[in-house]
Coordinates of C-alpha atoms in Angstrom, one line a residue:
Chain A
X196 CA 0.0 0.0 0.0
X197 CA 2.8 2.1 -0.3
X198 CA 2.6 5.6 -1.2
X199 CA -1.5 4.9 -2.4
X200 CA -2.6 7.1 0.7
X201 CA -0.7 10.2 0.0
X202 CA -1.5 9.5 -4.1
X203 CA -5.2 9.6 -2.9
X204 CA -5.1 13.0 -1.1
X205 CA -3.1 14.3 -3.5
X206 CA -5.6 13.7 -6.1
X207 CA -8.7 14.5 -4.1
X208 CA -7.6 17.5 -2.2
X209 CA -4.1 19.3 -3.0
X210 CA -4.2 18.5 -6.9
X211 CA -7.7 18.6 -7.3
X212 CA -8.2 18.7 -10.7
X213 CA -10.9 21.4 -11.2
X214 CA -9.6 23.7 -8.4
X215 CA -5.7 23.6 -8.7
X216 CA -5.2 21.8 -12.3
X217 CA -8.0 23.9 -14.2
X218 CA -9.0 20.6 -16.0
X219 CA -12.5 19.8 -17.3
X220 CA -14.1 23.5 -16.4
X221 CA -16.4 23.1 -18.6
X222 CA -18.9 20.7 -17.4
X223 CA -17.6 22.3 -13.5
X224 CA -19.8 25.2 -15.1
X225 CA -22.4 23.6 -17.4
X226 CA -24.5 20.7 -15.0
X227 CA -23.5 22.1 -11.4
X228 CA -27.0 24.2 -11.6
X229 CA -28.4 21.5 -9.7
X230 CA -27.5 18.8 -7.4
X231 CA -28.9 15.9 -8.2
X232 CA -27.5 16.3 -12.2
X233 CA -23.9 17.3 -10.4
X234 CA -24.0 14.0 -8.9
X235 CA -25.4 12.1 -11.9
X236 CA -22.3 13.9 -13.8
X237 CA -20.2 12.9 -11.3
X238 CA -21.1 8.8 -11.1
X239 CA -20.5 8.8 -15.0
X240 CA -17.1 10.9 -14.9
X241 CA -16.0 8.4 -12.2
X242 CA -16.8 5.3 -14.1
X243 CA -15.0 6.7 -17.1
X244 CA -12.6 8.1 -15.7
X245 CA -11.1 5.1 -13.5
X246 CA -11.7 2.8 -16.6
X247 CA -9.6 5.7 -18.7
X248 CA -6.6 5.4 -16.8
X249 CA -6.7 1.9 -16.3
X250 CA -6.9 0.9 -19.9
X251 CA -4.9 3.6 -21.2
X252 CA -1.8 2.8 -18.8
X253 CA -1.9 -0.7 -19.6
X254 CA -1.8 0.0 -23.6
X255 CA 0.7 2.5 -22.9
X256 CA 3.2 0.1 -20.6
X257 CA 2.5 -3.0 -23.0
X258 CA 1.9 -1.5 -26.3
X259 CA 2.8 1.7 -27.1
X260 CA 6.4 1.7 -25.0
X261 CA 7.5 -2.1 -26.3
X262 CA 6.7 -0.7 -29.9
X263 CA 8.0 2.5 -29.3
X264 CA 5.2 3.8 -31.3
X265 CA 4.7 6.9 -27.5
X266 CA 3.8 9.3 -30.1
X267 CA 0.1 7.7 -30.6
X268 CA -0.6 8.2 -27.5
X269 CA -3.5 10.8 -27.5
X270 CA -5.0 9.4 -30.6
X271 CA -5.0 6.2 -28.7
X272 CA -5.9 7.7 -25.5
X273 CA -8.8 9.7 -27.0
X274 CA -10.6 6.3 -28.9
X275 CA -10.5 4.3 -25.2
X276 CA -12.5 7.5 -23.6
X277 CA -14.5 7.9 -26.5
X278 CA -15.4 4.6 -26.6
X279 CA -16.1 4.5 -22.6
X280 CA -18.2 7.3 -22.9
X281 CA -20.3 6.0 -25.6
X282 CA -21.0 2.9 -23.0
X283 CA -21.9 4.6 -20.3
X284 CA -24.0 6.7 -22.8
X285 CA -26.2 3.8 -23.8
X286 CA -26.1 2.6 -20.2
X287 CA -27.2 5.7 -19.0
X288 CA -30.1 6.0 -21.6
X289 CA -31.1 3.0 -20.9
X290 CA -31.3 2.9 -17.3
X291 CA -31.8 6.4 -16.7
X292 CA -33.4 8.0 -19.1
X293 CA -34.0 11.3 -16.9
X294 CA -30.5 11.6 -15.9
X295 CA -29.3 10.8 -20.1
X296 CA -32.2 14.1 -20.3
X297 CA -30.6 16.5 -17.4
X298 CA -26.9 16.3 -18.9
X299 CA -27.8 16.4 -22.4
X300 CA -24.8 17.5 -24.2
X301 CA -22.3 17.3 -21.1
X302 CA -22.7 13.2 -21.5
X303 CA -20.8 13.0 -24.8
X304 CA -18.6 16.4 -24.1
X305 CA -17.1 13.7 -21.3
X306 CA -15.3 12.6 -24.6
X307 CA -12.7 15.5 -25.0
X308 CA -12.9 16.3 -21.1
X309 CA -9.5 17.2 -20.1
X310 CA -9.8 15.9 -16.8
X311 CA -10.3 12.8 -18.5
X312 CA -7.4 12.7 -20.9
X313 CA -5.3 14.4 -18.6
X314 CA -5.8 11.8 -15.8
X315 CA -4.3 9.6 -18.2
X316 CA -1.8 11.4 -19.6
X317 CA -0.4 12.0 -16.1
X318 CA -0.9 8.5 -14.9
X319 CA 2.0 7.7 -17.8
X320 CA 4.3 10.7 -17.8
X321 CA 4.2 9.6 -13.8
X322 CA 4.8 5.9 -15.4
X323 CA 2.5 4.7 -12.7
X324 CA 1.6 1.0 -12.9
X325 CA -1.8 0.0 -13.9
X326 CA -3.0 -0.6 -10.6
X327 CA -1.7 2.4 -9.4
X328 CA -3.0 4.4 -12.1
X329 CA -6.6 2.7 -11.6
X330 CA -6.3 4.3 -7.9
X331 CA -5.2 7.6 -9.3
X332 CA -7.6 7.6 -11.8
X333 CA -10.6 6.8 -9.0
X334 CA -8.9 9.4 -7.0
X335 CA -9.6 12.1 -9.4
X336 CA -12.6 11.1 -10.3
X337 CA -13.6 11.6 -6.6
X338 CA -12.1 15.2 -6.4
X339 CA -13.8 16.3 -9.2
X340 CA -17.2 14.6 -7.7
X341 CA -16.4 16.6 -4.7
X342 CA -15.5 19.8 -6.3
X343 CA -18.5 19.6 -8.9
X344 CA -21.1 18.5 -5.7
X345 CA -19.8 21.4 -3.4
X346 CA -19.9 24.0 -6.6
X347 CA -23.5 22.9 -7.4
X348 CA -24.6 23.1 -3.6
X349 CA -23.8 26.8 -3.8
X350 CA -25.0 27.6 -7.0
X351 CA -28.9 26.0 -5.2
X352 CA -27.6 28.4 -2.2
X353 CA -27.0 31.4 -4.9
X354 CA -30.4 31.2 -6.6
X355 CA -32.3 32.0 -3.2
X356 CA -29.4 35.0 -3.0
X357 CA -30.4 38.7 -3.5
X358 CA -27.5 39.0 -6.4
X359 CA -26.9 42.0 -8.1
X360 CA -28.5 42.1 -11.7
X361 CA -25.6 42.5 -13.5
X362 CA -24.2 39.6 -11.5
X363 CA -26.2 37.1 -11.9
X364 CA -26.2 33.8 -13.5
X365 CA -22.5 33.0 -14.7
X366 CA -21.0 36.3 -13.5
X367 CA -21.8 35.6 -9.6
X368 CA -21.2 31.8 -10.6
X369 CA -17.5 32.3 -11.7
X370 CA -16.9 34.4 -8.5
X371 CA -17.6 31.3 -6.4
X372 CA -15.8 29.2 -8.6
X373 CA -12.8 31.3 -8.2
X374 CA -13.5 31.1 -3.7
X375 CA -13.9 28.1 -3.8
X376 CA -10.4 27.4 -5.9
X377 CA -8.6 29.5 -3.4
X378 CA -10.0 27.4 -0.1
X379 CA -8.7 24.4 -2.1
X380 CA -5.2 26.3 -2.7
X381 CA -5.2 25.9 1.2
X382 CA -3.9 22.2 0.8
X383 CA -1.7 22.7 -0.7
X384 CA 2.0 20.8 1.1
X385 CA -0.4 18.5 2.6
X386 CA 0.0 14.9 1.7
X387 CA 1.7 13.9 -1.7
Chain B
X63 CA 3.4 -0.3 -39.3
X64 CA 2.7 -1.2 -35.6
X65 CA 0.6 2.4 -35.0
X66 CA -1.8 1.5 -37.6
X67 CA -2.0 -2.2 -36.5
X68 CA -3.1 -1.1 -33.0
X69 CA -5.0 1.6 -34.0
X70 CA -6.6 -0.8 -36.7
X71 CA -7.1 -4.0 -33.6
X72 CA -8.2 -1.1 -31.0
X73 CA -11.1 -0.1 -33.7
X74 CA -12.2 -3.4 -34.1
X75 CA -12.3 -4.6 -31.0
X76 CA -13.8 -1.2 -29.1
X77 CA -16.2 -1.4 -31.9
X78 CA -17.4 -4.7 -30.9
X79 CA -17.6 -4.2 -27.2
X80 CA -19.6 -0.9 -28.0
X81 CA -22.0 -3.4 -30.6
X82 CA -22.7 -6.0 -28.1
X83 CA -23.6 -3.8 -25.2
X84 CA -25.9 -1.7 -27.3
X85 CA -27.3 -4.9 -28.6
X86 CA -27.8 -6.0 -24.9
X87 CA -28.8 -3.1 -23.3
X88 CA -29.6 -0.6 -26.2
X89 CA -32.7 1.8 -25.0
X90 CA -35.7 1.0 -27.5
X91 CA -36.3 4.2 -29.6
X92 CA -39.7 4.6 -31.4
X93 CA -39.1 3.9 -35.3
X94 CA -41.8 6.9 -36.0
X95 CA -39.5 9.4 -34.4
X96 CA -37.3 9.6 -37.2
X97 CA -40.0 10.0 -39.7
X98 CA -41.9 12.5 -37.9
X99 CA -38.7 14.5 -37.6
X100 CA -37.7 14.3 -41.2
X101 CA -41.1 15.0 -42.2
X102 CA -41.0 18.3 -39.7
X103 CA -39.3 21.4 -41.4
X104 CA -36.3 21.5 -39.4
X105 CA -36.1 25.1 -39.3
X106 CA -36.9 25.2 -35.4
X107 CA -39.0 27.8 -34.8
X108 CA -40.7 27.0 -32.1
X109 CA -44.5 27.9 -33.2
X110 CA -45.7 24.5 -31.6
X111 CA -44.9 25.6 -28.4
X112 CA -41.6 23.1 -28.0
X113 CA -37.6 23.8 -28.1
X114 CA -37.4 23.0 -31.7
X115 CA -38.6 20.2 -34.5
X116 CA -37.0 17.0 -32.7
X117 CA -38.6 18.2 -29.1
X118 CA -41.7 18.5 -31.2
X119 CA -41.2 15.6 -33.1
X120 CA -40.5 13.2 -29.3
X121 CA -44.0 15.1 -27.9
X122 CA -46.3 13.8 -31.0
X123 CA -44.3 10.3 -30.6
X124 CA -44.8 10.3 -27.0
X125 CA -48.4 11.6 -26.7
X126 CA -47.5 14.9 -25.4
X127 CA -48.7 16.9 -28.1
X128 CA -51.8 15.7 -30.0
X129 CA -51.7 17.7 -32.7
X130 CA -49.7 17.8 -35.6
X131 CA -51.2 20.9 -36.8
X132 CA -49.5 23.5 -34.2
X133 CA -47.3 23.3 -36.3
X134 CA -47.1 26.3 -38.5
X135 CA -44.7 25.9 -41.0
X136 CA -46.6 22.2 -42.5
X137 CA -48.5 22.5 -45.4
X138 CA -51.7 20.8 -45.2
X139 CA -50.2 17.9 -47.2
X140 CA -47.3 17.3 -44.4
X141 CA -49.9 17.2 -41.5
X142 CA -51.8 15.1 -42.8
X143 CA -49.2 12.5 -43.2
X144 CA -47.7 13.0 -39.3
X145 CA -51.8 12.5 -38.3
X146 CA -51.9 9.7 -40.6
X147 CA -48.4 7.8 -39.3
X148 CA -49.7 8.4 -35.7
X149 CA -53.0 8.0 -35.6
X150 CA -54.2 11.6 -34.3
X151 CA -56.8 13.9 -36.0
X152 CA -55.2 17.5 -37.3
X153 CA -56.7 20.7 -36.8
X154 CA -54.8 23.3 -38.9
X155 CA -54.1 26.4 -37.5
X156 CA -55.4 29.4 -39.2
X157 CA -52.5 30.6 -41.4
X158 CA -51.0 33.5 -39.9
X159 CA -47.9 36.1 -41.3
X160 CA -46.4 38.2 -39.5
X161 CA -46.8 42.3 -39.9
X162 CA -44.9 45.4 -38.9
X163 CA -47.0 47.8 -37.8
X164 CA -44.9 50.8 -39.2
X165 CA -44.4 52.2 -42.9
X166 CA -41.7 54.9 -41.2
X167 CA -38.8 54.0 -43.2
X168 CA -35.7 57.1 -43.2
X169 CA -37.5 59.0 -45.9
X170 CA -40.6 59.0 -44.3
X171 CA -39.8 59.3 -40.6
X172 CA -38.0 62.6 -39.4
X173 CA -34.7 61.8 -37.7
X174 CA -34.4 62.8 -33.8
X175 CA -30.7 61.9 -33.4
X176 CA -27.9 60.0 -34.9
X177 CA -27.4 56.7 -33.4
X178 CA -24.1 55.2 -33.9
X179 CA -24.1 52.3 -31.7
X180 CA -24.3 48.4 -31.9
X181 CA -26.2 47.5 -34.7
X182 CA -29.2 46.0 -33.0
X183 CA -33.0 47.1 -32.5
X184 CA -32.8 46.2 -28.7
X185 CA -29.3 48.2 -27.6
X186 CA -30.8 50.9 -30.2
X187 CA -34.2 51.5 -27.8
X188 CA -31.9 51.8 -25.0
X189 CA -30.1 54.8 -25.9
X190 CA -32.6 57.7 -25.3
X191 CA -35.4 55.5 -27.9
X192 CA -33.1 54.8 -31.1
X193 CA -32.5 57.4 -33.7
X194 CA -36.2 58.3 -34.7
X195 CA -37.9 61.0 -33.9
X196 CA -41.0 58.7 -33.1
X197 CA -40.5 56.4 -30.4
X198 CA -43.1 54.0 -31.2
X199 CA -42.0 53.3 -34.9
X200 CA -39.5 50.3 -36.8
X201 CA -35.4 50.9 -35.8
X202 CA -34.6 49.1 -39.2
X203 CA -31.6 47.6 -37.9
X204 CA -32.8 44.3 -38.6
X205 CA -32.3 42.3 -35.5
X206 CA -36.2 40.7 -36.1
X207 CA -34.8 39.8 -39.6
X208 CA -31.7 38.1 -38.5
X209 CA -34.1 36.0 -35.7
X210 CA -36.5 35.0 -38.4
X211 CA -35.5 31.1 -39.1
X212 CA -36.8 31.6 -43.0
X213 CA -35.5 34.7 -43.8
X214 CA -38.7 36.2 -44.7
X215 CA -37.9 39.9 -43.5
X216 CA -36.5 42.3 -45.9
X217 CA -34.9 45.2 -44.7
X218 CA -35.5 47.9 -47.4
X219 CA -32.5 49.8 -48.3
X220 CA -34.4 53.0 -46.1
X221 CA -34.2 50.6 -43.2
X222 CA -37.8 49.5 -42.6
X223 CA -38.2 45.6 -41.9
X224 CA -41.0 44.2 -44.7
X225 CA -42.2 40.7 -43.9
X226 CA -42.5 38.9 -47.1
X227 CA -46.0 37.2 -46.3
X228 CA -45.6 34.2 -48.8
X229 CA -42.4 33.3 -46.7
X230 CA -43.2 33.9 -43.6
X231 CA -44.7 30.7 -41.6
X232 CA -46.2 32.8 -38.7
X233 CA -43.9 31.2 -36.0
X234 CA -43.9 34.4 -33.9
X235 CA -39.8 34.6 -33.8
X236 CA -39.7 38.1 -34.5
X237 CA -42.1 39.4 -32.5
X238 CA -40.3 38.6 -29.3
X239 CA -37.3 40.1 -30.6
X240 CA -38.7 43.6 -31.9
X241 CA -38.2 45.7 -28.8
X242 CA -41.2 48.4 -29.7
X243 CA -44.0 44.9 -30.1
X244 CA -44.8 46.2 -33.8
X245 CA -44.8 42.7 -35.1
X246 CA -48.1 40.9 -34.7
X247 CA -49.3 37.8 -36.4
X248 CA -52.0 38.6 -38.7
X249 CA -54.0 36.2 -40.2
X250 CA -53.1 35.5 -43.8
X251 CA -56.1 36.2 -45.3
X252 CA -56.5 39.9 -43.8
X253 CA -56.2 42.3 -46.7
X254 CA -55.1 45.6 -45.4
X255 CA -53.6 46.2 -42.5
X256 CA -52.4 49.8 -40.2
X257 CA -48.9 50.4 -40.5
X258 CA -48.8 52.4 -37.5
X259 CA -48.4 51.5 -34.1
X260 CA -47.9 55.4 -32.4
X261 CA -50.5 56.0 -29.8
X262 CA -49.0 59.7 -29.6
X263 CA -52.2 62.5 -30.8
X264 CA -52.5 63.2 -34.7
X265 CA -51.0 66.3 -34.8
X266 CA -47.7 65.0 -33.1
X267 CA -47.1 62.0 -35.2
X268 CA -47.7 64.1 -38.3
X269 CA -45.2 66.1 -37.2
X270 CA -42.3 62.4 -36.7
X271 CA -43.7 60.7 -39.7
X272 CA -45.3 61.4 -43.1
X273 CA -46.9 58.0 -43.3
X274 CA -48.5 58.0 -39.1
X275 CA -52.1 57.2 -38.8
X276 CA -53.3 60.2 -37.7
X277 CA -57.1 59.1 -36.5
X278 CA -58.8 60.5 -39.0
X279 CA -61.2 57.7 -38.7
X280 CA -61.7 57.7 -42.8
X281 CA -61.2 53.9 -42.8
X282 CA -63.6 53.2 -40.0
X283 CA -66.2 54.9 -41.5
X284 CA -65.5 53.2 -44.9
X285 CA -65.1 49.9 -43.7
X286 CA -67.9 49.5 -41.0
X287 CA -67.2 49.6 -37.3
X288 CA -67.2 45.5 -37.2
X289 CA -64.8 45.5 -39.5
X290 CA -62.3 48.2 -37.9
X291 CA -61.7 50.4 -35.4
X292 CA -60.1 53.1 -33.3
X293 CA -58.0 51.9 -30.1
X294 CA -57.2 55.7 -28.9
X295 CA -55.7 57.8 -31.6
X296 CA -55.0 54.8 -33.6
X297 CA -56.8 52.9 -36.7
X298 CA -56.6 48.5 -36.0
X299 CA -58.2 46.5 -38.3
X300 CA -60.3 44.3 -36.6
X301 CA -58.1 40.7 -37.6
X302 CA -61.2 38.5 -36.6
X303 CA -63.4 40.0 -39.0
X304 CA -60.8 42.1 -41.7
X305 CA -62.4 44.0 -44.5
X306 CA -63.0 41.7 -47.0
X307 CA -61.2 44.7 -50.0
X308 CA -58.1 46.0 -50.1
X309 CA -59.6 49.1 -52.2
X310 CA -60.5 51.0 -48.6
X311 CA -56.7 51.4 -47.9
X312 CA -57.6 54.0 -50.9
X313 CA -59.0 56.6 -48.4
X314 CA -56.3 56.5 -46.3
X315 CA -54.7 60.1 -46.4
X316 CA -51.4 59.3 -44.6
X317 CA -51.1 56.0 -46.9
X318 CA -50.6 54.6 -43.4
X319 CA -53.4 52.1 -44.2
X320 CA -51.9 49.5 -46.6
X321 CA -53.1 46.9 -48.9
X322 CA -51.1 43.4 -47.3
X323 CA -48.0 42.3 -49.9
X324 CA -50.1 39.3 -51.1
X325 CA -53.5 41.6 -51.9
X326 CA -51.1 44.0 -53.9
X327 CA -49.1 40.7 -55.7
X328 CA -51.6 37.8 -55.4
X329 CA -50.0 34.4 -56.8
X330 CA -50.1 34.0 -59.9
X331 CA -53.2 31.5 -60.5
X332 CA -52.8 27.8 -61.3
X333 CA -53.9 28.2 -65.0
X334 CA -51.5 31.5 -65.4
X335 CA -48.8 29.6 -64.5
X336 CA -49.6 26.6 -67.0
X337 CA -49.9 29.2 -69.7
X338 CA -46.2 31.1 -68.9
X339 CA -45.2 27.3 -69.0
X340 CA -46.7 26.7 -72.3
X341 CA -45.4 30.1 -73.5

């Protein structure tokens, strides 16, 4: 189990990769106007991205390093995730329809998320292991759950607000997202 | 060689995993929802009352509309077949264009200021009412012509918006967007309509605009109080029972009172046609 604990914190709270990376803002922005989506979002951006990292370390250790063919690497990377999000997308429309409704096009936008595709690119650069990565991956996934869940909690809090007219909607929205980056700046040094 | 041999396995084999999972767990979509979209104009405009032509298209498949008819842009022909494929009885809408209620182009209509902001009717009204010396009439920068999903507003070169009535699909579009409400939908059929929309006294309006309705209540007498009348200082044809001739925009002394485009140009009849064919 060594050093899994401090890659966990690392990805969850010090690294987090909305707050301190800047990675995959856009659906940070687009579904956290409600809860229950942000947590929907969240599910399908976990499965994908743990799966991600998982299969994309393992093709890059045994295919792409052996075959010294490293320069396909984010074509490669970007079929795996495309592919991953197209399951969960028939998964999800399947099985629940009103969530597939709610995230409209922030489902298949998972497919050039850069939270995604960076997860894995870092996982490699950091030559993790495949298990390691998989933990790293789930790790991330979890930050951005928490980050995207504690974002959409105060956007419900900002609609009961008294906001300024010329404030309101993304204006007052970005404001908060740019607080709520600097609490997270407050781990940093902690852990790994 | 090996890039294109993994790429090629990778392909085939995410392909296949994707294949059998939708074949196993693939949600069931209803076969008529494709052809009720494709047989829906596509243009999204929004007259049925949903987000666009698929939203519409899911609500007649789904039972949440019943009527193909709302929507406006069908010809009879098209509705028909939608009521046909699902089973639901039609009622057409009556067919309405849409009008703007002013004639004031920058000939007509004295100039109050210079406006030389954003090009947009909305920012326009904002500045102290737009560059017109009336404050009720058209800002002809166009910004109901560039919502219009059909393109069937003209702005003249004297920078008046003209609906072309055998265009326009009465979806309503561009009478949200106009920020002085002169657009209505009129029916189709109406054969003259006011091209005036100041509620300001005669005597002022004269003053903004050569072609202002200036109450003189000629048209209302001529035409028959069921068929028009005065709403303050102002002329309004009365759109559920129009006069049935364009010839009593003739008394109009402003020429604020105008025959629709379609009375002035009627289509050319079926048999005219066949004989500029033969020609």
């Amino acid at each position: 189990m060594d050093g899994y604990f401090p890659l966990i914190i690392g990805a969850i709270l010090v690294n987090n990769f909305v707050l301190t990376r800047f990675l995959g803002i856009c659906p940070f922005l687009g579904v956290s106007k409600r809860l229950d989506t942000a947590i929907g979002m969240s599910g399908a951006v976990l499965f994908v991205l743990t799966l991600a990292c998982a299969v994309t370390t393992a093709l890059s250790r045994f295919f792409l390093v052996p075959l010294k063919i490293q320069f396909m690497q984010t074509i490669v990377f970007i079929l795996v995730i495309a592919a991953l999000v197209q399951l969960v997308e028939v998964l999800m429309q399947r099985f629940a329809p009103p969530l597939y409704k709610a995230l409209g096009i922030y489902l298949p936008l998972i497919t050039t998320n850069c939270a995604v595709l960076g997860a894995a690119v870092l996982s490699t650069k950091n030559n993790y292991t495949v298990m390691k990565a998989t933990v790293f991956g789930a790790a991330s996934a979890i930050g951005f759950a928490l980050a995207l869940v504690l974002f959409a909690s105060l956007r419900e809090k900002l609609e009961l607000a008294q906001v300024p007219k010329c404030m309101q909607g993304t204006a007052i929205a970005l404001v908060t997202a740019g607080l709520l980056a600097m609490v997270f700046m407050g781990f940093a040094g902690l852990g790994g | 060689m090996p890039a294109v041999i993994l790429l090629l396995v990778m392909g085939l084999v995410l392909g296949l995993v994707i294949g059998i999972v939708v074949k196993l767990f693939g949600a069931e979509v209803d076969p008529r929802l494709e052809e009720v979209e494709e047989a829906l104009p596509g243009s999204n405009c929004g007259a049925c009352g949903f987000a666009g032509c698929a939203a519409f298209a899911e609500a007649l498949v789904t039972g949440k509309s019943d009527n193909p008819g709302m929507c406006t842009s069908c010809d009879e022909q098209t509705v028909g077949k939608l009521a046909g494929l699902l089973g639901l009885t039609a009622t057409m809408q009556t067919p309405m264009v849409a009008v703007v209620r002013c004639s004031g182009d920058n000939d007509k209509a004295r100039r109050g200021g210079l406006y030389n902001g954003v090009s947009d009717c909305g920012h326009a009204s904002l500045v102290a009412g737009g560059a017109k010396a009336c404050l009720h009439g058209c800002l002809g920068l166009g910004t109901c012509a560039r919502a219009c999903p059909v393109d069937a507003i003209e702005m003249t070169p004297a920078g008046l918006a003209v609906v072309h009535p055998d265009i326009c699909t009465g979806c309503g579009k561009c009478v949200r967007t106009c920020p002085r409400k002169l657009i209505i939908l009129a029916p189709k059929s109406a054969q003259v309509h006011v091209l005036c929309n100041s509620p300001e006294k005669g005597a002022a309006k004269r003053d903004a605009c050569t072609v202002s309705c200036i109450g003189c209540r000629k048209c209302v007498k001529e035409a028959g109080d069921d068929h028009m009348a005065m709403d303050g200082f102002l002329a309004r044809v009365n759109y559920d029972n129009p006069p049935s001739s364009a010839e009593i925009a003739a008394v109009c002394p402003t020429k604020c009172l105008q025959p629709s485009l379609i009375a002035e140009a009627p289509a050319p009849h079926e048999d005219e046609q066949q004989e500029v064919v033969n020609a």
